[in-house]
PDB file of C-alpha atoms in Angstrom:
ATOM      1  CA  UNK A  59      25.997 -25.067 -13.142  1.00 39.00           C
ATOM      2  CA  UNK A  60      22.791 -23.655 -13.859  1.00 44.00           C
ATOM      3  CA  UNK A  61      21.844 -20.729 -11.656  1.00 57.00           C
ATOM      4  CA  UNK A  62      18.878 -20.884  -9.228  1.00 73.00           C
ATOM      5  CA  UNK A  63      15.864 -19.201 -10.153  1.00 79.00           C
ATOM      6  CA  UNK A  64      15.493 -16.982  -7.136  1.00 84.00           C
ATOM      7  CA  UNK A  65      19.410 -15.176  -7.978  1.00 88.00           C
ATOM      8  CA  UNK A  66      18.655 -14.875 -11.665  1.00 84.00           C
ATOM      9  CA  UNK A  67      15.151 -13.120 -10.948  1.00 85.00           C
ATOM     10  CA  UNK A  68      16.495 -10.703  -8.013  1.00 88.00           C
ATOM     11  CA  UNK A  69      19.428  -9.722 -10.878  1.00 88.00           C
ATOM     12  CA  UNK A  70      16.806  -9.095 -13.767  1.00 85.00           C
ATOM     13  CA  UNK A  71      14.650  -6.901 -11.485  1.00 86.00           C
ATOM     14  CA  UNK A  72      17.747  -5.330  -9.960  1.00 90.00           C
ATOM     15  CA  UNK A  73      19.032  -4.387 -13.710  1.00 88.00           C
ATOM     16  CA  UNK A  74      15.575  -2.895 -15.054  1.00 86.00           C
ATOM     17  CA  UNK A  75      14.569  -1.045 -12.162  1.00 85.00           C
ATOM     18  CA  UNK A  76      15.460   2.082 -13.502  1.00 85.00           C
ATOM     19  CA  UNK A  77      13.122   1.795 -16.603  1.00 85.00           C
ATOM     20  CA  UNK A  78      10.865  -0.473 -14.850  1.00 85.00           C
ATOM     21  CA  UNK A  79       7.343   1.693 -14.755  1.00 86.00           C
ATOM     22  CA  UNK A  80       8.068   2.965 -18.450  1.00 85.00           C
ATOM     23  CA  UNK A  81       8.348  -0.249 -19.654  1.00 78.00           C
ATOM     24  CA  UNK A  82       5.544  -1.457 -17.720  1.00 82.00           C
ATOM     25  CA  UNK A  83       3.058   1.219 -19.373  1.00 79.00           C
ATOM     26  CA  UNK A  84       4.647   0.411 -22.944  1.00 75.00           C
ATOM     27  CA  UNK A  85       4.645  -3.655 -23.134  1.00 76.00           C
ATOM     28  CA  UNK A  86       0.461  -3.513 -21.240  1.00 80.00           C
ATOM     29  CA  UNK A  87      -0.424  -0.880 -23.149  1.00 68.00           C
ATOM     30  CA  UNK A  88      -1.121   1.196 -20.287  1.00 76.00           C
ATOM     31  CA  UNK A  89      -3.370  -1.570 -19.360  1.00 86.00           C
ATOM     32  CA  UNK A  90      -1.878  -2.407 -16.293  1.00 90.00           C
ATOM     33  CA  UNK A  91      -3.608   1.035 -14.713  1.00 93.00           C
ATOM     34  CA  UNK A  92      -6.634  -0.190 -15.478  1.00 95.00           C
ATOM     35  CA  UNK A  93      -6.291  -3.826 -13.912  1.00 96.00           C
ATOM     36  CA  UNK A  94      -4.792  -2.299 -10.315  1.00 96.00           C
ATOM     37  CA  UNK A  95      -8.489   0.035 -10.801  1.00 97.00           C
ATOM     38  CA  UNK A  96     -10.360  -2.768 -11.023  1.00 98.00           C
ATOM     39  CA  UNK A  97      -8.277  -4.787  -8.543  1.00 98.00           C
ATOM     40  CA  UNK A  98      -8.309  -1.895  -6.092  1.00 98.00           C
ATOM     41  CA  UNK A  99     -12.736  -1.890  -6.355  1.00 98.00           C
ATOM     42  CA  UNK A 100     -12.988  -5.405  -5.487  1.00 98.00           C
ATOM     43  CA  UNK A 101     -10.923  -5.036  -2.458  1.00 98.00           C
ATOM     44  CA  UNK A 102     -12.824  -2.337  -1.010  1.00 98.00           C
ATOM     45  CA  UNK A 103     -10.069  -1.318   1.335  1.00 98.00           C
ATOM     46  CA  UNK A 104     -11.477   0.823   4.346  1.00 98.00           C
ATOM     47  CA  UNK A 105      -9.673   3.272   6.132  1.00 98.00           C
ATOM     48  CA  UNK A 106      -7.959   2.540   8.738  1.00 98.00           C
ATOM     49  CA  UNK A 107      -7.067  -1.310   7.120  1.00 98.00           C
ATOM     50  CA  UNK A 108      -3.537  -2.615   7.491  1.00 98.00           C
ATOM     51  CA  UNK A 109      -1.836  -4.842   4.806  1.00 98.00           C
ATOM     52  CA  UNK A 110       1.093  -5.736   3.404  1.00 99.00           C
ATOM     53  CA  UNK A 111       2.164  -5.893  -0.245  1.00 98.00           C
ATOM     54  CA  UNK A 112       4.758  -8.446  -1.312  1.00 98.00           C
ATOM     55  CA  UNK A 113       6.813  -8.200  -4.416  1.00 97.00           C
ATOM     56  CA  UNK A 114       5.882  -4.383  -4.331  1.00 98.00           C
ATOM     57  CA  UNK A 115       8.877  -3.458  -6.431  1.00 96.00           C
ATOM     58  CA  UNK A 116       8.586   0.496  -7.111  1.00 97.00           C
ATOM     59  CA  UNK A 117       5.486   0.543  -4.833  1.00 98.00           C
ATOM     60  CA  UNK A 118       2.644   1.610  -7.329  1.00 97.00           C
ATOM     61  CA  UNK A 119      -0.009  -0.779  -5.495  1.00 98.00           C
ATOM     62  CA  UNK A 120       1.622  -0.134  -1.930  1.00 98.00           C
ATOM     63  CA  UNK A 121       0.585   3.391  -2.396  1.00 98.00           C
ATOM     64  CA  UNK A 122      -2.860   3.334  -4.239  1.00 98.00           C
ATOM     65  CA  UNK A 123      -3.726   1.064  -0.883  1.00 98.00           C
ATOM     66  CA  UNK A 124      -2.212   3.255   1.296  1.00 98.00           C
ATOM     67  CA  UNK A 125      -4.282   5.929  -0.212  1.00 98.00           C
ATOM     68  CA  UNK A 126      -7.406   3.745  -0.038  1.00 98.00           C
ATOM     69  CA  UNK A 127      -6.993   2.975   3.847  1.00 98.00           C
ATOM     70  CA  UNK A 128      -5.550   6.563   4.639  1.00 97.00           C
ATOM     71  CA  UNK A 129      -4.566   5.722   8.479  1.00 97.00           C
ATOM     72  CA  UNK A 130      -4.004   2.081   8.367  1.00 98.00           C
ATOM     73  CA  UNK A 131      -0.110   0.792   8.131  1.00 98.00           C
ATOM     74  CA  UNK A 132       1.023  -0.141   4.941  1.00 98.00           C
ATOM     75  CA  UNK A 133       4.164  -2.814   4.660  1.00 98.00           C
ATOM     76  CA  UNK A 134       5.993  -2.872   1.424  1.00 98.00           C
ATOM     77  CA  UNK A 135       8.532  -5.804   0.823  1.00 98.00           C
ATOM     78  CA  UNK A 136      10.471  -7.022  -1.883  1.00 98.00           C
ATOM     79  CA  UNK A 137      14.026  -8.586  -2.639  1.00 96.00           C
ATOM     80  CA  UNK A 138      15.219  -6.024  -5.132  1.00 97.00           C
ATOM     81  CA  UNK A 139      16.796  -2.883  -3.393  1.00 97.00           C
ATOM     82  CA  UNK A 140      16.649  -1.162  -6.676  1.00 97.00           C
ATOM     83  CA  UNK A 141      13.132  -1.433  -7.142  1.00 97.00           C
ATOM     84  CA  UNK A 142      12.587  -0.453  -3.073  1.00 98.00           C
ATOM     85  CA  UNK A 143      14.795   2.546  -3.775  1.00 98.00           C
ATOM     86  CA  UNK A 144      12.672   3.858  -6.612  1.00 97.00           C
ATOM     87  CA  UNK A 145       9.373   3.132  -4.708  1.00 98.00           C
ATOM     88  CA  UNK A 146      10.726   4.753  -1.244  1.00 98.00           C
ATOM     89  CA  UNK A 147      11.084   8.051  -3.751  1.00 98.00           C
ATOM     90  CA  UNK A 148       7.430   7.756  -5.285  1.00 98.00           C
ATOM     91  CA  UNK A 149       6.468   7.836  -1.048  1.00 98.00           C
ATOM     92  CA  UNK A 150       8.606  10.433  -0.296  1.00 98.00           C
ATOM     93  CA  UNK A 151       7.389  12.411  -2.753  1.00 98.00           C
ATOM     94  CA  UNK A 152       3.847  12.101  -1.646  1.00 98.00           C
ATOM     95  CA  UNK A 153       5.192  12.373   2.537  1.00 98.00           C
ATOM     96  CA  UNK A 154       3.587   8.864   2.988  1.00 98.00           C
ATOM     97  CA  UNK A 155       6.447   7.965   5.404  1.00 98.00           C
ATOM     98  CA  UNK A 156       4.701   7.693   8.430  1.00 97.00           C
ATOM     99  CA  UNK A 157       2.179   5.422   6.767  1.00 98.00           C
ATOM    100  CA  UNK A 158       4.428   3.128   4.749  1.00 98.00           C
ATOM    101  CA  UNK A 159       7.066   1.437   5.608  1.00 98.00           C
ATOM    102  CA  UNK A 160       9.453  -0.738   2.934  1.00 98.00           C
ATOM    103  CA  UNK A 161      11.169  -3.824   3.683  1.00 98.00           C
ATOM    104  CA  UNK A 162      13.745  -5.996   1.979  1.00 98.00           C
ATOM    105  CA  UNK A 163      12.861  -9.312   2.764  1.00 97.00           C
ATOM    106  CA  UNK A 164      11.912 -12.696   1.248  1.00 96.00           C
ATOM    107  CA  UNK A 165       8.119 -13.535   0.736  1.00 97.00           C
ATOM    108  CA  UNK A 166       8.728 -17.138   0.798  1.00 97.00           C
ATOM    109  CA  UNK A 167       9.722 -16.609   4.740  1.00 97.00           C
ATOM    110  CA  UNK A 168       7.770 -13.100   5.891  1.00 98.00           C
ATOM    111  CA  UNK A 169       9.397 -12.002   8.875  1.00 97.00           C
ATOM    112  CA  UNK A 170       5.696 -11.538  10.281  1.00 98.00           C
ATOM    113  CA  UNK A 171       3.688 -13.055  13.209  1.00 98.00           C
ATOM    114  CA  UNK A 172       0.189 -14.822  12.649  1.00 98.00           C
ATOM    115  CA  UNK A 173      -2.924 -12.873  11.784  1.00 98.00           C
ATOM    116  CA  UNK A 174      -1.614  -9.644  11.493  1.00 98.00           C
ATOM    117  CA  UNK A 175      -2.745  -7.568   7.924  1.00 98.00           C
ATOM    118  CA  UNK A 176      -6.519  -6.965   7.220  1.00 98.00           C
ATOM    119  CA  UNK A 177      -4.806  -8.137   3.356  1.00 98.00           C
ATOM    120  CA  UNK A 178      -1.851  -9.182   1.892  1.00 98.00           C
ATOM    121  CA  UNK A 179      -1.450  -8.587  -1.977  1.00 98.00           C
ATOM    122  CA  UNK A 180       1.136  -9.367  -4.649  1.00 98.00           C
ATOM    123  CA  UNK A 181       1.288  -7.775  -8.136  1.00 97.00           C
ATOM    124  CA  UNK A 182       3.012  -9.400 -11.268  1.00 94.00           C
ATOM    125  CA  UNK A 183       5.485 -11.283  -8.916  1.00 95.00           C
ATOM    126  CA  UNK A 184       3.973 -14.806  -8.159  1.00 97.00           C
ATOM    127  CA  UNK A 185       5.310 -16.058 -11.100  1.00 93.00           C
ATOM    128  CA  UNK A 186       8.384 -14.995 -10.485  1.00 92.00           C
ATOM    129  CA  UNK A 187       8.953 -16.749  -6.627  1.00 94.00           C
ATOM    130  CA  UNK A 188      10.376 -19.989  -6.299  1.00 93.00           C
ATOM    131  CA  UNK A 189       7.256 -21.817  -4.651  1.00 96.00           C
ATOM    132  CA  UNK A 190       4.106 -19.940  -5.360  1.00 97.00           C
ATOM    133  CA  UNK A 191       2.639 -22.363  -2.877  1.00 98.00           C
ATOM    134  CA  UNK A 192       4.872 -21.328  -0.479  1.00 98.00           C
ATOM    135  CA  UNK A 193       4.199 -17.728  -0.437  1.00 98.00           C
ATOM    136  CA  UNK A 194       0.089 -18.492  -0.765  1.00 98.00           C
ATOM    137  CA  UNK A 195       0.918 -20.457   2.678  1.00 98.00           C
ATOM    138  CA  UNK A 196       2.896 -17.589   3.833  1.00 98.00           C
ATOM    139  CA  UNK A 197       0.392 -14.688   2.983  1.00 98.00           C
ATOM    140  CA  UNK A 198      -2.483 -17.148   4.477  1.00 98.00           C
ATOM    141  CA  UNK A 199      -0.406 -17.473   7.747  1.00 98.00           C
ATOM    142  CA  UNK A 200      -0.285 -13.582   7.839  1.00 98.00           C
ATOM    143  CA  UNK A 201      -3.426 -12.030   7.317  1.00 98.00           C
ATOM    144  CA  UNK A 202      -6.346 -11.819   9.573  1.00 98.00           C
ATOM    145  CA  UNK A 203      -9.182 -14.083   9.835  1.00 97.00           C
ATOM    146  CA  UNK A 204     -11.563 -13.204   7.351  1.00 97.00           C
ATOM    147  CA  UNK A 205      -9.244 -10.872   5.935  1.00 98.00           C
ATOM    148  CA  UNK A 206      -7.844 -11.261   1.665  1.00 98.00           C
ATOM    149  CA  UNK A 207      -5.109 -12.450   0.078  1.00 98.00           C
ATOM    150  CA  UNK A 208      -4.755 -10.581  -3.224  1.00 98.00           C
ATOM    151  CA  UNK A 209      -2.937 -11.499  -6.417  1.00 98.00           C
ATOM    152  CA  UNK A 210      -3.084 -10.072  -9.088  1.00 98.00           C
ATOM    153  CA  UNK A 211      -0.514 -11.365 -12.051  1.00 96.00           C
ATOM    154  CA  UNK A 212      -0.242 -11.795 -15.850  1.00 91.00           C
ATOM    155  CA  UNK A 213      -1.998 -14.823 -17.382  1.00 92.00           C
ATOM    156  CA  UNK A 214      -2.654 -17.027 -20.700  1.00 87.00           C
ATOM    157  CA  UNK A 215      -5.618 -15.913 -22.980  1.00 85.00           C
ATOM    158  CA  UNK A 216      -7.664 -19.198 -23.874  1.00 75.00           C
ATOM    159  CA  UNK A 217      -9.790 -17.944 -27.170  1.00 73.00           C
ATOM    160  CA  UNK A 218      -8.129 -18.043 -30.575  1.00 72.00           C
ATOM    161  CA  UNK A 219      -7.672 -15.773 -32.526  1.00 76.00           C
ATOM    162  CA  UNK A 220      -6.850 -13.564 -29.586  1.00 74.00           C
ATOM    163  CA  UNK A 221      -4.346 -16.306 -28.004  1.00 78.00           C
ATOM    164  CA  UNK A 222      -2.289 -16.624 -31.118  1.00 81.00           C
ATOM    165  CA  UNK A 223      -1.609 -12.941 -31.276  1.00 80.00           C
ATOM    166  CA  UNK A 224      -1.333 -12.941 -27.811  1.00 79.00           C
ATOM    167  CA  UNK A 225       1.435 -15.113 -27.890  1.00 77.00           C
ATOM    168  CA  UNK A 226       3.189 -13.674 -30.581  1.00 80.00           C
ATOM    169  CA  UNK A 227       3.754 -10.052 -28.846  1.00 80.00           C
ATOM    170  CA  UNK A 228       4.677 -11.778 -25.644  1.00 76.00           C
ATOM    171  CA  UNK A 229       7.654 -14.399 -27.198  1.00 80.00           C
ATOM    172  CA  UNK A 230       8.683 -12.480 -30.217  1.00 82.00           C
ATOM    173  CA  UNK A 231       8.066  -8.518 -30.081  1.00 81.00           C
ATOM    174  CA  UNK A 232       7.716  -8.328 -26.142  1.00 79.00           C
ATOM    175  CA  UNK A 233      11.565  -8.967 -25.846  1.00 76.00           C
ATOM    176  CA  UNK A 234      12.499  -6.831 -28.589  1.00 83.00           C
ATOM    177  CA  UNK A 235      10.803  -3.849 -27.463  1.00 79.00           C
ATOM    178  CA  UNK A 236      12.930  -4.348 -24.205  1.00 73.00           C
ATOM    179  CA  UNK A 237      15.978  -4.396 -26.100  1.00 82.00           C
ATOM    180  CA  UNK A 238      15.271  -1.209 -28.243  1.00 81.00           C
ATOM    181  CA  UNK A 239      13.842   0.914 -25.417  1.00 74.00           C
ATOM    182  CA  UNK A 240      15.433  -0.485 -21.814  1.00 73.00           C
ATOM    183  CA  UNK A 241      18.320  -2.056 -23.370  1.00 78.00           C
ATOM    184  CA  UNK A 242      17.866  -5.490 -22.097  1.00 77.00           C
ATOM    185  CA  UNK A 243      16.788  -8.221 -24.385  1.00 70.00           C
ATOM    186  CA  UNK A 244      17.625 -11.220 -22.138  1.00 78.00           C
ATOM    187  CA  UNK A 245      15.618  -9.583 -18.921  1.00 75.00           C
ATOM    188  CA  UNK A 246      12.365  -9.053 -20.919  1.00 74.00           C
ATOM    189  CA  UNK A 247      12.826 -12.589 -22.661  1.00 78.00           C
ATOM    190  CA  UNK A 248      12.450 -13.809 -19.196  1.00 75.00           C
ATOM    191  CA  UNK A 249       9.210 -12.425 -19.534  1.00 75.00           C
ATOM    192  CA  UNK A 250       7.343 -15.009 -21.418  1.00 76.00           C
ATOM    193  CA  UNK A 251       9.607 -17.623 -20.059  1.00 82.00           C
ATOM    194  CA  UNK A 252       8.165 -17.007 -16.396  1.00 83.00           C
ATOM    195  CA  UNK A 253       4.907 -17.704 -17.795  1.00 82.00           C
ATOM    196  CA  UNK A 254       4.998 -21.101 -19.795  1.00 81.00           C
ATOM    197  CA  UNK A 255       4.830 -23.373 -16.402  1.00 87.00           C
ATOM    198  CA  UNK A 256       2.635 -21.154 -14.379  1.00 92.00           C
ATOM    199  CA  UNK A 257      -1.351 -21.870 -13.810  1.00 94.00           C
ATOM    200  CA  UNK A 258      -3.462 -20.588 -16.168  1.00 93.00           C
ATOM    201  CA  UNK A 259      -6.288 -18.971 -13.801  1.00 95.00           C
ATOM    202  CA  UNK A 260      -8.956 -21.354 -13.299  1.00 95.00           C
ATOM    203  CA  UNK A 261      -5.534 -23.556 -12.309  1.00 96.00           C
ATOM    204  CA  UNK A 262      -5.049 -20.565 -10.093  1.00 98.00           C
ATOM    205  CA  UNK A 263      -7.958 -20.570  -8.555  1.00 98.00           C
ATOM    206  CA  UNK A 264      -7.897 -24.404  -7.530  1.00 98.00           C
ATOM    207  CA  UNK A 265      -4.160 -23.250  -6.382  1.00 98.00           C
ATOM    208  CA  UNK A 266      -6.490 -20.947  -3.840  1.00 98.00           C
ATOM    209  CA  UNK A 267      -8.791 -23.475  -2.747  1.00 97.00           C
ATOM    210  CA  UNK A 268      -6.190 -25.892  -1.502  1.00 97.00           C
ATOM    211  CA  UNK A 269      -4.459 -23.793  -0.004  1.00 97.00           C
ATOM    212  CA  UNK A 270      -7.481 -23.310   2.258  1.00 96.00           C
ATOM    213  CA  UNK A 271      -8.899 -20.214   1.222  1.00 97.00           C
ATOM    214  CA  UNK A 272     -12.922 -19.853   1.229  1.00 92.00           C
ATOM    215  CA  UNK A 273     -14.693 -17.679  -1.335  1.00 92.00           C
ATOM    216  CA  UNK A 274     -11.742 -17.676  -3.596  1.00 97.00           C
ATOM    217  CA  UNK A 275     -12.625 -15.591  -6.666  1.00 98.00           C
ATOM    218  CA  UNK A 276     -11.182 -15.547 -10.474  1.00 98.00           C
ATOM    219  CA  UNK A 277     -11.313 -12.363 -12.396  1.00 97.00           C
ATOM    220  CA  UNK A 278      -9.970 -12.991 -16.166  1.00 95.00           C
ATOM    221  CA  UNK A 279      -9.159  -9.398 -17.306  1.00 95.00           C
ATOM    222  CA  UNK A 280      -8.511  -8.055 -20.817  1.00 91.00           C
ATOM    223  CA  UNK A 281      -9.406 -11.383 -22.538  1.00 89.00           C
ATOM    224  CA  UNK A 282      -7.234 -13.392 -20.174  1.00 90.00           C
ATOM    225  CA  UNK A 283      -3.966 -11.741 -20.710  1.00 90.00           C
ATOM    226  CA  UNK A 284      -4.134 -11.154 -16.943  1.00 93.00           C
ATOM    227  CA  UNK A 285      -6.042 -12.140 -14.048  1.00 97.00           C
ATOM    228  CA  UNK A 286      -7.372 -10.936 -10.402  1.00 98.00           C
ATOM    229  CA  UNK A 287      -7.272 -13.675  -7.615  1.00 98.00           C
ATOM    230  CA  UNK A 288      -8.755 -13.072  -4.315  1.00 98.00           C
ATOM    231  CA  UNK A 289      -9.126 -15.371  -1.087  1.00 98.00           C
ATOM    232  CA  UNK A 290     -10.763 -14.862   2.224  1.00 98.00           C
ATOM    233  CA  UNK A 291      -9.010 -16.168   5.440  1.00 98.00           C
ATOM    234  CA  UNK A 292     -11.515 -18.622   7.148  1.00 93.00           C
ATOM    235  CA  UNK A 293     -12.388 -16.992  10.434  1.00 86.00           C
ATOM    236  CA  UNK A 294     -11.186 -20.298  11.914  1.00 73.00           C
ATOM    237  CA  UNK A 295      -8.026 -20.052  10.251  1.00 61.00           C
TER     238      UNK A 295
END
């Protein structure tokens, strides 16, 4: 019996928690520092702005917003207690306790009442959920009126020669620099795997629009080998 997707994911993410951020700077080539920059710009948070991060595994995001609103509540959740544990430690360390708080919950069913976060953001994990439609519902039912839904997430370069190469690293060497350096060849084979039947971002984007979304936005970053999504609540929402 084949195992469901959801149980398979939480035990990859459980198993590489541990080496999760160092292998995160290695396989983006530190990249991924730069995209959460560029994400965090475009968001503008104010201070004082509440939201809510899903899929925040160690918390890197959950903190640079926290920093970014300064007095606004901050709402980590995730499924992995591994990954929660490490991020908790990262907010310790900085005595953000007061202003974040971690969950471990589902983001396909946010224990959360209408309207409440000013944004709701997910980082490198909507390709990983069972229903990514699902969760855009869920993080539309959540955040204010005329507040954003964030995602930002790997993607699928379009211009050759780029894409071949592209393609190559993520398939081939991707999973064999997990094996050498975390020790786990079939969790960073999963890798590539969780990205040959998701959207490519202008798919993404149309993802965004039906879901209801106005001024839904497509930023293509580092020749498409990720991308920034962002939605606006309709104040009618």
């Amino acid at each position: 019996m084949k195992q469901p997707k959801e149980q398979f994911v939480l035990e990859v993410f459980e198993s590489i928690a541990p080496k999760y951020d160092m292998m995160n700077s290695l396989i983006s080539f530190r990249r991924h520092k730069a995209w959460r920059k560029f994400t965090m710009k475009k968001m503008n948070v104010q201070e004082g702005d509440t939201a809510l991060d899903l899929c925040c595994g160690t918390c890197d995001w959950t903190i640079s917003t926290a920093e970014a609103s300064r007095t606004g509540k901050i709402i980590g959740l995730d499924f992995s207690r591994n990954m929660l544990s490490i991020g908790q430690e990262k907010i310790n360390h900085k005595g953000m306790q007061q202003q974040i708080e971690l969950i471990h919950g589902d983001a396909m069913q946010l224990p959360f009442e209408d309207n409440r976060f000013d944004y709701v953001t997910i980082g490198f994990g909507l390709r990983n959920v069972p229903d990514l439609r699902q969760v855009l519902k869920e993080m539309q039912r959540v955040v204010k009126p005329g507040g954003k839904v964030v995602c930002l997430e790997v993607s699928k370069p379009t211009w050759q020669p780029f894409k071949s190469l592209y393609f190559l690293y993520f398939n081939k060497i991707l999973p064999l620099i997990g094996k050498l350096v975390a020790k786990k060849y079939e969790q960073y084979r999963w890798l590539p795997e969780s990205l040959v039947n998701f959207p490519d971002h202008k798919q993404l984007l149309q993802i965004f629009k039906d879901t209801g979304f106005e001024q839904s936005v497509a930023y293509p970053l580092t020749g498409g080998v990720a991308a920034l999504h962002i939605g606006t609540k309709g104040e009618q929402s």
